[in-house]
PDB file of C-alpha atoms in Angstrom:
ATOM      1  CA  MET O 146     117.308  98.960 178.268  1.00 30.00           C
ATOM      2  CA  LYS O 147     119.190 102.145 178.734  1.00 31.00           C
ATOM      3  CA  LYS O 148     118.583 103.584 182.341  1.00 29.00           C
ATOM      4  CA  LEU O 149     117.027 107.265 183.099  1.00 28.00           C
ATOM      5  CA  ILE O 150     119.758 109.143 185.256  1.00 30.00           C
ATOM      6  CA  PHE O 151     120.053 112.068 187.375  1.00 28.00           C
ATOM      7  CA  LEU O 152     121.874 114.381 184.959  1.00 31.00           C
ATOM      8  CA  THR O 153     124.261 116.544 186.828  1.00 32.00           C
ATOM      9  CA  THR O 154     125.395 119.972 188.432  1.00 31.00           C
ATOM     10  CA  LEU O 155     126.021 122.829 186.049  1.00 31.00           C
ATOM     11  CA  THR O 156     128.485 125.413 186.214  1.00 32.00           C
ATOM     12  CA  ALA O 157     128.522 128.159 189.169  1.00 33.00           C
ATOM     13  CA  ALA O 158     128.215 130.855 186.278  1.00 32.00           C
ATOM     14  CA  ILE O 159     124.716 129.217 185.378  1.00 32.00           C
ATOM     15  CA  PHE O 160     123.365 128.926 188.954  1.00 34.00           C
ATOM     16  CA  ALA O 161     124.588 132.473 189.347  1.00 35.00           C
ATOM     17  CA  GLY O 162     121.749 133.743 186.948  1.00 34.00           C
ATOM     18  CA  CYS O 163     122.592 136.850 184.964  1.00 32.00           C
ATOM     19  CA  SER O 164     126.270 136.644 183.520  1.00 33.00           C
ATOM     20  CA  SER O 165     127.752 137.256 180.324  1.00 31.00           C
ATOM     21  CA  ASP O 166     129.800 134.091 180.874  1.00 35.00           C
ATOM     22  CA  ASN O 167     126.731 131.872 181.017  1.00 36.00           C
ATOM     23  CA  GLN O 168     126.459 131.078 177.274  1.00 36.00           C
ATOM     24  CA  MET O 169     123.005 129.429 177.684  1.00 37.00           C
ATOM     25  CA  LEU O 170     121.265 132.366 179.432  1.00 37.00           C
ATOM     26  CA  PRO O 171     120.814 135.871 177.987  1.00 35.00           C
ATOM     27  CA  ILE O 172     123.364 138.217 178.730  1.00 31.00           C
ATOM     28  CA  GLU O 173     121.264 141.290 179.791  1.00 33.00           C
ATOM     29  CA  CYS O 174     118.914 141.225 183.034  1.00 32.00           C
ATOM     30  CA  GLY O 175     116.309 143.402 184.333  1.00 33.00           C
ATOM     31  CA  ASN O 176     114.242 143.425 187.411  1.00 34.00           C
ATOM     32  CA  GLY O 177     110.457 142.674 187.328  1.00 35.00           C
ATOM     33  CA  ASN O 178     107.748 142.539 189.660  1.00 36.00           C
ATOM     34  CA  SER O 179     108.280 139.852 192.840  1.00 34.00           C
ATOM     35  CA  GLY O 180     106.141 136.859 192.569  1.00 36.00           C
ATOM     36  CA  GLY O 181     102.306 137.246 192.804  1.00 41.00           C
ATOM     37  CA  GLU O 182     102.274 141.053 192.484  1.00 45.00           C
ATOM     38  CA  ASN O 183     100.030 143.068 190.500  1.00 45.00           C
ATOM     39  CA  ASN O 184     101.546 146.675 189.484  1.00 47.00           C
ATOM     40  CA  ASP O 185     100.041 148.875 187.065  1.00 57.00           C
ATOM     41  CA  GLY O 186      97.973 146.196 185.331  1.00 88.00           C
ATOM     42  CA  LEU O 187     101.182 143.733 185.336  1.00 95.00           C
ATOM     43  CA  VAL O 188     100.977 140.603 187.215  1.00 95.00           C
ATOM     44  CA  SER O 189     104.020 138.441 188.156  1.00 95.00           C
ATOM     45  CA  PRO O 190     102.614 134.890 189.112  1.00 94.00           C
ATOM     46  CA  ILE O 191     104.261 132.395 191.298  1.00 93.00           C
ATOM     47  CA  VAL O 192     106.541 130.040 189.405  1.00 93.00           C
ATOM     48  CA  ARG O 193     107.114 126.196 190.405  1.00 91.00           C
ATOM     49  CA  ALA O 194     108.499 123.659 188.440  1.00 91.00           C
ATOM     50  CA  THR O 195     109.557 119.795 188.571  1.00 88.00           C
ATOM     51  CA  VAL O 196     111.446 117.738 186.393  1.00 86.00           C
ATOM     52  CA  ASN O 197     111.573 113.658 185.567  1.00 74.00           C
ATOM     53  CA  THR O 198     114.092 111.639 187.286  1.00 60.00           C
ATOM     54  CA  THR O 199     114.808 107.962 187.685  1.00 54.00           C
ATOM     55  CA  ASP O 200     113.345 107.639 190.969  1.00 53.00           C
ATOM     56  CA  ASN O 201     110.435 110.150 190.836  1.00 58.00           C
ATOM     57  CA  PRO O 202     108.704 110.676 187.702  1.00 65.00           C
ATOM     58  CA  GLN O 203     108.240 114.350 188.548  1.00 71.00           C
ATOM     59  CA  SER O 204     110.841 115.760 191.239  1.00 86.00           C
ATOM     60  CA  PRO O 205     110.882 119.272 192.617  1.00 89.00           C
ATOM     61  CA  MET O 206     113.665 121.191 190.356  1.00 90.00           C
ATOM     62  CA  THR O 207     116.626 122.986 191.440  1.00 91.00           C
ATOM     63  CA  GLY O 208     118.322 125.122 189.050  1.00 92.00           C
ATOM     64  CA  ILE O 209     117.712 128.028 186.493  1.00 94.00           C
ATOM     65  CA  LEU O 210     114.321 128.175 184.646  1.00 95.00           C
ATOM     66  CA  GLU O 211     113.664 130.400 181.822  1.00 97.00           C
ATOM     67  CA  VAL O 212     110.016 131.272 180.711  1.00 97.00           C
ATOM     68  CA  TYR O 213     109.005 132.523 177.255  1.00 98.00           C
ATOM     69  CA  PRO O 214     105.464 133.836 177.165  1.00 98.00           C
ATOM     70  CA  CYS O 215     103.885 133.356 173.617  1.00 98.00           C
ATOM     71  CA  GLN O 216     100.419 134.434 172.078  1.00 98.00           C
ATOM     72  CA  PRO O 217      97.776 131.872 173.090  1.00 97.00           C
ATOM     73  CA  GLY O 218      97.995 128.488 171.271  1.00 96.00           C
ATOM     74  CA  THR O 219     100.969 129.638 169.124  1.00 98.00           C
ATOM     75  CA  ALA O 220     104.672 130.194 168.983  1.00 98.00           C
ATOM     76  CA  ILE O 221     104.567 133.973 168.445  1.00 98.00           C
ATOM     77  CA  TYR O 222     106.607 135.364 171.119  1.00 98.00           C
ATOM     78  CA  TYR O 223     104.700 137.960 173.214  1.00 98.00           C
ATOM     79  CA  GLY O 224     107.572 139.074 175.080  1.00 98.00           C
ATOM     80  CA  ASN O 225     107.991 140.234 178.872  1.00 98.00           C
ATOM     81  CA  TYR O 226     107.622 143.516 180.420  1.00 97.00           C
ATOM     82  CA  VAL O 227     110.845 144.407 182.246  1.00 95.00           C
ATOM     83  CA  GLU O 228     110.572 147.604 184.450  1.00 93.00           C
ATOM     84  CA  ASP O 229     107.232 148.331 182.805  1.00 93.00           C
ATOM     85  CA  VAL O 230     108.583 148.034 179.145  1.00 96.00           C
ATOM     86  CA  LEU O 231     107.994 145.124 176.688  1.00 97.00           C
ATOM     87  CA  THR O 232     111.025 143.586 175.961  1.00 97.00           C
ATOM     88  CA  PRO O 233     112.363 140.309 174.306  1.00 97.00           C
ATOM     89  CA  PHE O 234     113.847 138.989 177.450  1.00 97.00           C
ATOM     90  CA  PRO O 235     112.310 135.993 178.944  1.00 97.00           C
ATOM     91  CA  GLY O 236     111.662 135.363 182.741  1.00 97.00           C
ATOM     92  CA  MET O 237     114.406 133.733 184.520  1.00 96.00           C
ATOM     93  CA  TYR O 238     113.989 132.240 187.903  1.00 95.00           C
ATOM     94  CA  THR O 239     116.613 130.509 190.394  1.00 94.00           C
ATOM     95  CA  LEU O 240     114.636 127.441 191.766  1.00 92.00           C
ATOM     96  CA  LYS O 241     115.482 125.266 194.740  1.00 91.00           C
ATOM     97  CA  ASP O 242     113.158 122.375 195.387  1.00 89.00           C
ATOM     98  CA  GLY O 243     110.693 123.311 192.914  1.00 90.00           C
ATOM     99  CA  ASN O 244     110.060 126.886 194.047  1.00 90.00           C
ATOM    100  CA  THR O 245     111.730 130.188 193.552  1.00 89.00           C
ATOM    101  CA  PHE O 246     114.759 131.014 195.675  1.00 89.00           C
ATOM    102  CA  GLY O 247     115.331 134.317 196.634  1.00 84.00           C
ATOM    103  CA  GLU O 248     114.376 137.399 194.190  1.00 85.00           C
ATOM    104  CA  PRO O 249     113.564 136.268 190.651  1.00 83.00           C
ATOM    105  CA  ASN O 250     116.483 136.881 188.317  1.00 84.00           C
ATOM    106  CA  ARG O 251     113.827 138.753 186.188  1.00 92.00           C
ATOM    107  CA  ALA O 252     110.139 138.000 186.867  1.00 95.00           C
ATOM    108  CA  ILE O 253     107.668 137.414 184.359  1.00 96.00           C
ATOM    109  CA  SER O 254     105.638 140.482 184.217  1.00 96.00           C
ATOM    110  CA  LEU O 255     102.336 140.477 181.820  1.00 97.00           C
ATOM    111  CA  PRO O 256      98.930 141.871 181.403  1.00 97.00           C
ATOM    112  CA  VAL O 257      95.881 139.606 182.563  1.00 97.00           C
ATOM    113  CA  GLY O 258      95.133 137.094 180.025  1.00 96.00           C
ATOM    114  CA  THR O 259      96.029 133.544 178.461  1.00 97.00           C
ATOM    115  CA  TYR O 260      99.247 132.845 177.151  1.00 98.00           C
ATOM    116  CA  ASN O 261     101.224 129.583 175.789  1.00 98.00           C
ATOM    117  CA  MET O 262     104.114 129.408 178.056  1.00 97.00           C
ATOM    118  CA  ILE O 263     107.317 127.779 176.814  1.00 98.00           C
ATOM    119  CA  TYR O 264     109.716 126.672 179.652  1.00 97.00           C
ATOM    120  CA  TRP O 265     113.563 125.793 179.306  1.00 97.00           C
ATOM    121  CA  GLY O 266     115.520 124.854 182.430  1.00 94.00           C
ATOM    122  CA  THR O 267     119.214 123.820 183.436  1.00 93.00           C
ATOM    123  CA  PRO O 268     118.865 121.463 186.782  1.00 90.00           C
ATOM    124  CA  LYS O 269     121.462 121.098 189.261  1.00 86.00           C
ATOM    125  CA  TYR O 270     122.303 117.842 190.986  1.00 73.00           C
ATOM    126  CA  GLU O 271     124.683 116.498 193.142  1.00 71.00           C
ATOM    127  CA  GLU O 272     126.729 114.244 190.850  1.00 75.00           C
ATOM    128  CA  PRO O 273     129.154 116.366 188.831  1.00 74.00           C
ATOM    129  CA  ILE O 274     129.120 116.668 185.058  1.00 83.00           C
ATOM    130  CA  TYR O 275     131.402 118.285 182.381  1.00 86.00           C
ATOM    131  CA  SER O 276     132.448 121.650 183.662  1.00 87.00           C
ATOM    132  CA  ASN O 277     132.668 123.433 180.216  1.00 90.00           C
ATOM    133  CA  PRO O 278     129.474 122.976 178.155  1.00 94.00           C
ATOM    134  CA  ALA O 279     128.288 125.577 175.800  1.00 96.00           C
ATOM    135  CA  VAL O 280     125.454 126.373 173.547  1.00 97.00           C
ATOM    136  CA  LYS O 281     124.387 129.432 171.216  1.00 97.00           C
ATOM    137  CA  ASP O 282     121.008 130.861 172.246  1.00 95.00           C
ATOM    138  CA  PRO O 283     118.162 131.646 170.052  1.00 96.00           C
ATOM    139  CA  GLN O 284     117.586 135.204 168.818  1.00 96.00           C
ATOM    140  CA  LEU O 285     114.653 136.531 170.369  1.00 97.00           C
ATOM    141  CA  THR O 286     112.406 139.448 169.150  1.00 97.00           C
ATOM    142  CA  VAL O 287     108.894 140.599 170.265  1.00 98.00           C
ATOM    143  CA  GLY O 288     106.379 139.206 167.733  1.00 98.00           C
ATOM    144  CA  GLY O 289     109.031 136.665 166.398  1.00 98.00           C
ATOM    145  CA  ASP O 290     108.248 133.083 165.598  1.00 98.00           C
ATOM    146  CA  LEU O 291     109.849 130.877 168.459  1.00 98.00           C
ATOM    147  CA  SER O 292     109.441 127.733 166.310  1.00 98.00           C
ATOM    148  CA  GLN O 293     111.925 128.958 163.908  1.00 98.00           C
ATOM    149  CA  GLN O 294     114.505 129.617 166.608  1.00 98.00           C
ATOM    150  CA  TYR O 295     117.048 126.938 168.217  1.00 98.00           C
ATOM    151  CA  PHE O 296     119.354 126.294 170.900  1.00 98.00           C
ATOM    152  CA  THR O 297     122.549 125.266 168.873  1.00 98.00           C
ATOM    153  CA  LEU O 298     125.866 123.570 169.285  1.00 98.00           C
ATOM    154  CA  ARG O 299     128.914 125.816 170.035  1.00 97.00           C
ATOM    155  CA  GLN O 300     131.726 125.149 167.564  1.00 96.00           C
ATOM    156  CA  ASN O 301     135.339 124.602 168.749  1.00 94.00           C
ATOM    157  CA  LEU O 302     136.823 127.221 166.893  1.00 90.00           C
ATOM    158  CA  PRO O 303     139.049 126.899 164.590  1.00 91.00           C
ATOM    159  CA  ASP O 304     138.152 123.164 164.644  1.00 92.00           C
ATOM    160  CA  THR O 305     135.105 121.647 162.801  1.00 94.00           C
ATOM    161  CA  THR O 306     133.874 119.920 166.290  1.00 98.00           C
ATOM    162  CA  TYR O 307     131.588 121.071 168.636  1.00 98.00           C
ATOM    163  CA  TYR O 308     131.303 121.356 172.722  1.00 98.00           C
ATOM    164  CA  PRO O 309     128.884 119.190 175.016  1.00 98.00           C
ATOM    165  CA  VAL O 310     125.850 121.137 175.917  1.00 97.00           C
ATOM    166  CA  PHE O 311     124.010 122.069 179.142  1.00 95.00           C
ATOM    167  CA  ASP O 312     121.474 119.542 181.033  1.00 93.00           C
ATOM    168  CA  LEU O 313     118.484 121.114 179.445  1.00 95.00           C
ATOM    169  CA  VAL O 314     114.734 120.607 180.375  1.00 94.00           C
ATOM    170  CA  TYR O 315     111.673 121.646 178.595  1.00 95.00           C
ATOM    171  CA  ALA O 316     107.945 122.088 178.701  1.00 95.00           C
ATOM    172  CA  VAL O 317     105.068 123.912 176.845  1.00 96.00           C
ATOM    173  CA  LYS O 318     101.965 124.626 178.644  1.00 94.00           C
ATOM    174  CA  PRO O 319      99.061 127.371 178.191  1.00 96.00           C
ATOM    175  CA  ALA O 320      98.730 129.491 181.394  1.00 96.00           C
ATOM    176  CA  ASN O 321      96.086 132.187 182.392  1.00 96.00           C
ATOM    177  CA  ILE O 322      97.887 134.946 184.036  1.00 95.00           C
ATOM    178  CA  GLY O 323      96.009 136.785 186.846  1.00 94.00           C
ATOM    179  CA  THR O 324      94.389 133.494 187.920  1.00 93.00           C
ATOM    180  CA  GLU O 325      96.813 130.802 188.097  1.00 92.00           C
ATOM    181  CA  GLU O 326     100.574 130.092 189.088  1.00 92.00           C
ATOM    182  CA  LEU O 327     102.699 129.021 186.431  1.00 93.00           C
ATOM    183  CA  ASN O 328     103.684 125.268 186.873  1.00 91.00           C
ATOM    184  CA  ALA O 329     105.903 123.305 184.527  1.00 91.00           C
ATOM    185  CA  ALA O 330     106.354 119.527 184.548  1.00 90.00           C
ATOM    186  CA  MET O 331     109.809 119.484 182.667  1.00 92.00           C
ATOM    187  CA  LYS O 332     111.097 116.733 180.610  1.00 92.00           C
ATOM    188  CA  ARG O 333     115.004 116.414 179.709  1.00 92.00           C
ATOM    189  CA  GLN O 334     115.856 116.936 176.006  1.00 95.00           C
ATOM    190  CA  VAL O 335     119.558 115.861 176.041  1.00 95.00           C
ATOM    191  CA  ALA O 336     121.636 112.611 176.385  1.00 93.00           C
ATOM    192  CA  GLY O 337     124.349 111.758 178.618  1.00 92.00           C
ATOM    193  CA  LEU O 338     127.515 110.008 178.028  1.00 93.00           C
ATOM    194  CA  LYS O 339     130.256 108.934 180.424  1.00 92.00           C
ATOM    195  CA  VAL O 340     133.361 107.036 178.979  1.00 93.00           C
ATOM    196  CA  ILE O 341     135.832 105.060 181.327  1.00 92.00           C
ATOM    197  CA  VAL O 342     138.994 103.379 179.902  1.00 91.00           C
ATOM    198  CA  LYS O 343     140.830 100.990 181.921  1.00 89.00           C
ATOM    199  CA  ASP O 344     143.963  98.765 181.858  1.00 84.00           C
ATOM    200  CA  LYS O 345     143.047  95.408 180.694  1.00 80.00           C
ATOM    201  CA  ASN O 346     144.441  93.935 184.081  1.00 80.00           C
ATOM    202  CA  ASN O 347     142.936  96.564 186.236  1.00 82.00           C
ATOM    203  CA  GLY O 348     146.477  98.007 186.780  1.00 87.00           C
ATOM    204  CA  ILE O 349     147.906 101.102 186.472  1.00 91.00           C
ATOM    205  CA  LEU O 350     147.522 102.949 182.784  1.00 91.00           C
ATOM    206  CA  SER O 351     150.825 103.160 180.759  1.00 87.00           C
ATOM    207  CA  SER O 352     153.086 106.132 181.590  1.00 88.00           C
ATOM    208  CA  SER O 353     153.492 106.660 178.012  1.00 90.00           C
ATOM    209  CA  ILE O 354     149.969 107.957 177.657  1.00 92.00           C
ATOM    210  CA  GLU O 355     149.973 111.693 177.282  1.00 94.00           C
ATOM    211  CA  SER O 356     146.176 112.327 176.755  1.00 95.00           C
ATOM    212  CA  MET O 357     142.998 110.652 175.487  1.00 96.00           C
ATOM    213  CA  LYS O 358     140.039 112.432 173.826  1.00 96.00           C
ATOM    214  CA  VAL O 359     136.679 111.305 172.719  1.00 97.00           C
ATOM    215  CA  TYR O 360     134.806 112.130 169.398  1.00 97.00           C
ATOM    216  CA  ILE O 361     131.199 111.310 169.265  1.00 97.00           C
ATOM    217  CA  GLY O 362     129.509 111.831 165.824  1.00 97.00           C
ATOM    218  CA  GLY O 363     125.822 111.859 164.486  1.00 98.00           C
ATOM    219  CA  ILE O 364     124.824 114.430 167.097  1.00 98.00           C
ATOM    220  CA  ALA O 365     121.963 116.884 166.409  1.00 98.00           C
ATOM    221  CA  GLU O 366     123.122 120.554 165.447  1.00 98.00           C
ATOM    222  CA  LYS O 367     120.289 122.178 167.410  1.00 98.00           C
ATOM    223  CA  LEU O 368     116.924 121.738 169.241  1.00 98.00           C
ATOM    224  CA  ASN O 369     114.056 123.663 168.237  1.00 98.00           C
ATOM    225  CA  LEU O 370     113.066 126.274 170.977  1.00 98.00           C
ATOM    226  CA  TYR O 371     109.237 125.647 170.702  1.00 98.00           C
ATOM    227  CA  THR O 372     109.146 121.842 170.089  1.00 98.00           C
ATOM    228  CA  ALA O 373     112.360 120.583 171.318  1.00 98.00           C
ATOM    229  CA  ALA O 374     112.800 118.371 168.337  1.00 98.00           C
ATOM    230  CA  PRO O 375     116.561 117.651 167.010  1.00 98.00           C
ATOM    231  CA  VAL O 376     117.680 118.895 163.861  1.00 98.00           C
ATOM    232  CA  ASN O 377     120.736 117.896 161.450  1.00 98.00           C
ATOM    233  CA  GLN O 378     122.050 114.968 163.382  1.00 98.00           C
ATOM    234  CA  THR O 379     125.393 115.085 161.654  1.00 98.00           C
ATOM    235  CA  LYS O 380     127.870 116.972 164.033  1.00 98.00           C
ATOM    236  CA  THR O 381     130.776 115.706 166.126  1.00 98.00           C
ATOM    237  CA  VAL O 382     131.325 116.654 169.598  1.00 98.00           C
ATOM    238  CA  THR O 383     134.514 116.070 171.370  1.00 98.00           C
ATOM    239  CA  PHE O 384     135.822 116.056 174.991  1.00 97.00           C
ATOM    240  CA  PRO O 385     139.038 115.234 177.014  1.00 97.00           C
ATOM    241  CA  LEU O 386     139.236 112.299 179.485  1.00 97.00           C
ATOM    242  CA  VAL O 387     141.226 112.925 182.786  1.00 96.00           C
ATOM    243  CA  LEU O 388     143.354 110.599 184.500  1.00 96.00           C
ATOM    244  CA  SER O 389     142.153 109.336 187.984  1.00 94.00           C
ATOM    245  CA  THR O 390     144.170 109.881 191.169  1.00 94.00           C
ATOM    246  CA  ASP O 391     145.384 106.324 191.440  1.00 93.00           C
ATOM    247  CA  GLY O 392     146.303 106.369 187.711  1.00 93.00           C
ATOM    248  CA  THR O 393     144.257 103.243 187.061  1.00 93.00           C
ATOM    249  CA  GLN O 394     141.744 104.649 184.512  1.00 94.00           C
ATOM    250  CA  MET O 395     141.063 107.902 182.349  1.00 95.00           C
ATOM    251  CA  SER O 396     137.142 109.048 182.161  1.00 95.00           C
ATOM    252  CA  ASN O 397     135.012 112.233 181.981  1.00 95.00           C
ATOM    253  CA  ALA O 398     132.379 113.611 184.165  1.00 93.00           C
ATOM    254  CA  THR O 399     129.088 112.832 182.389  1.00 92.00           C
ATOM    255  CA  VAL O 400     128.633 115.114 179.237  1.00 95.00           C
ATOM    256  CA  MET O 401     125.599 116.346 177.998  1.00 95.00           C
ATOM    257  CA  LEU O 402     124.755 115.867 174.163  1.00 97.00           C
ATOM    258  CA  PHE O 403     121.736 116.623 171.865  1.00 98.00           C
ATOM    259  CA  PRO O 404     120.266 113.466 170.687  1.00 97.00           C
ATOM    260  CA  SER O 405     122.219 111.490 168.086  1.00 97.00           C
ATOM    261  CA  SER O 406     121.496 109.861 164.734  1.00 96.00           C
ATOM    262  CA  THR O 407     120.782 105.840 164.807  1.00 94.00           C
ATOM    263  CA  SER O 408     124.303 104.617 164.963  1.00 92.00           C
ATOM    264  CA  PRO O 409     126.509 107.420 166.319  1.00 96.00           C
ATOM    265  CA  LEU O 410     130.450 106.989 165.494  1.00 96.00           C
ATOM    266  CA  PHE O 411     132.631 106.868 168.621  1.00 95.00           C
ATOM    267  CA  GLN O 412     136.177 107.679 168.127  1.00 95.00           C
ATOM    268  CA  LEU O 413     138.946 107.268 171.142  1.00 94.00           C
ATOM    269  CA  VAL O 414     142.168 109.262 170.315  1.00 94.00           C
ATOM    270  CA  ILE O 415     145.084 108.420 172.460  1.00 93.00           C
ATOM    271  CA  THR O 416     148.354 110.694 172.145  1.00 94.00           C
ATOM    272  CA  LEU O 417     151.446 109.119 173.429  1.00 92.00           C
ATOM    273  CA  LYS O 418     154.266 111.397 174.854  1.00 91.00           C
ATOM    274  CA  ASN O 419     156.471 110.473 171.783  1.00 90.00           C
ATOM    275  CA  GLY O 420     153.855 112.215 169.793  1.00 90.00           C
ATOM    276  CA  THR O 421     152.302 109.068 168.464  1.00 90.00           C
ATOM    277  CA  VAL O 422     148.467 109.377 167.938  1.00 92.00           C
ATOM    278  CA  LYS O 423     146.460 105.966 168.158  1.00 90.00           C
ATOM    279  CA  THR O 424     142.919 106.005 166.986  1.00 90.00           C
ATOM    280  CA  PHE O 425     139.948 103.634 167.758  1.00 89.00           C
ATOM    281  CA  LYS O 426     136.648 104.113 165.994  1.00 90.00           C
ATOM    282  CA  GLN O 427     133.193 102.127 165.955  1.00 90.00           C
ATOM    283  CA  ALA O 428     129.520 102.992 165.489  1.00 92.00           C
ATOM    284  CA  LEU O 429     127.687 102.438 168.806  1.00 91.00           C
ATOM    285  CA  SER O 430     124.774  99.933 168.499  1.00 87.00           C
ATOM    286  CA  SER O 431     122.003 102.236 169.333  1.00 88.00           C
ATOM    287  CA  PRO O 432     121.291 106.180 169.294  1.00 92.00           C
ATOM    288  CA  LEU O 433     122.007 108.403 172.416  1.00 94.00           C
ATOM    289  CA  LYS O 434     118.311 109.205 173.467  1.00 92.00           C
ATOM    290  CA  ILE O 435     116.953 111.936 175.487  1.00 92.00           C
ATOM    291  CA  ASN O 436     116.814 111.510 179.205  1.00 89.00           C
ATOM    292  CA  THR O 437     119.395 108.527 178.962  1.00 88.00           C
ATOM    293  CA  ARG O 438     122.994 108.013 180.069  1.00 88.00           C
ATOM    294  CA  LEU O 439     125.301 105.751 177.904  1.00 90.00           C
ATOM    295  CA  THR O 440     128.388 104.668 180.001  1.00 89.00           C
ATOM    296  CA  LEU O 441     131.076 102.918 177.824  1.00 90.00           C
ATOM    297  CA  THR O 442     133.873 100.919 179.463  1.00 88.00           C
ATOM    298  CA  LEU O 443     136.802 100.339 177.317  1.00 89.00           C
ATOM    299  CA  THR O 444     140.008  98.167 178.368  1.00 85.00           C
ATOM    300  CA  LEU O 445     143.414  98.842 176.885  1.00 82.00           C
ATOM    301  CA  GLY O 446     145.203  95.455 176.045  1.00 71.00           C
ATOM    302  CA  ASP O 447     148.973  96.781 175.356  1.00 57.00           C
ATOM    303  CA  ILE O 448     151.328  98.542 177.362  1.00 43.00           C
ATOM    304  CA  PHE O 449     152.527 101.449 175.996  1.00 45.00           C
ATOM    305  CA  SER O 450     156.106 102.801 175.707  1.00 42.00           C
ATOM    306  CA  GLU O 451     157.422 106.058 174.489  1.00 42.00           C
ATOM    307  CA  GLU O 452     159.581 104.213 172.161  1.00 40.00           C
ATOM    308  CA  GLU O 453     156.805 101.857 170.803  1.00 38.00           C
ATOM    309  CA  THR O 454     155.061 102.483 167.534  1.00 37.00           C
ATOM    310  CA  GLY O 455     153.229  99.651 167.041  1.00 38.00           C
ATOM    311  CA  ASN O 456     149.664  98.612 167.610  1.00 43.00           C
ATOM    312  CA  PHE O 457     147.195  98.581 170.703  1.00 44.00           C
ATOM    313  CA  THR O 458     144.065  96.477 171.235  1.00 44.00           C
ATOM    314  CA  ILE O 459     140.960  97.467 172.797  1.00 46.00           C
ATOM    315  CA  ASP O 460     138.473  94.616 174.124  1.00 44.00           C
ATOM    316  CA  ASN O 461     135.739  94.190 176.509  1.00 42.00           C
ATOM    317  CA  TRP O 462     133.866  97.223 175.466  1.00 43.00           C
ATOM    318  CA  GLN O 463     130.496  97.181 177.284  1.00 38.00           C
ATOM    319  CA  GLU O 464     127.779  99.326 175.935  1.00 38.00           C
ATOM    320  CA  GLU O 465     124.868  98.778 178.595  1.00 41.00           C
ATOM    321  CA  THR O 466     125.180  94.751 178.974  1.00 31.00           C
ATOM    322  CA  GLU O 467     126.622  94.224 175.676  1.00 34.00           C
ATOM    323  CA  THR O 468     130.474  93.139 175.204  1.00 34.00           C
ATOM    324  CA  ILE O 469     132.297  93.761 171.756  1.00 34.00           C
ATOM    325  CA  ASP O 470     135.617  92.251 171.457  1.00 36.00           C
ATOM    326  CA  ILE O 471     137.783  94.627 169.404  1.00 36.00           C
ATOM    327  CA  PRO O 472     140.627  92.999 167.381  1.00 37.00           C
ATOM    328  CA  SER O 473     144.244  94.514 167.356  1.00 39.00           C
ATOM    329  CA  LEU O 474     144.247  97.730 165.284  1.00 36.00           C
ATOM    330  CA  ASN O 475     146.957  98.234 162.538  1.00 35.00           C
TER     331      ASN O 475
END
């Protein structure tokens, strides 16, 4: 059974809040009322959030949180008042240990009443994650139906593959503005994947290796903004592996992926310094599920040289506690 994990830190651009370099969050930011204030009939409630982890079912969240107010009991987007003007921009908060940290990036500011609140966040953890995630944001309009909007994979143009995504957590909960705080219990909606390639004898990897790249297929194209349900699990995400300082392995910081189909196709592409490309592929034995991390350890059997154009072998591929012996590749 796969373990739940602490999925890891986001880039500094995300944690900084309002930035056009942050591909998850809206580009434009405004100033709302500070938490707990009531100004000209608009209320900005206190905001708190927790997120599920391995050690604690609901641990105080640190990271960026966005709040999407909808009409009560629906996915119809109410919007948010920014400088007393109703706009499509959601509330945006930097959280530390579950509470708002500093002034809100853009506070929720609403008339008194009942709303259906949708929460999406990007937690920050100590363990590093892949440094170049990306996602296409939903298109927000006041009065729009958020059940028809999505967080979508961003394509590696002009390639047909896609980037890994952010660590995304989600909740939906009704709230009564004016009488209660906003308090969200977030659940992770992405899977984690870490790949480690080692020499069969635990030695230094061959100097003839120029680079390694992973391709993982069967990944959902998008997540529904209102339900977090994955859609179209047919896409391929790619990311590079990095050589360790001691030269004994190539690996990646954990990448985040939308959930996959039942048996996603794993491919490892190794490019040698002489230009030769070696490819290994095999379907994984189980899907990549939300709030899980799969660590794949592959061991290379043959020693490469720049002159060599023959085969290489991969054996002892460990997926969880499973070991798969892979024969030589032609």
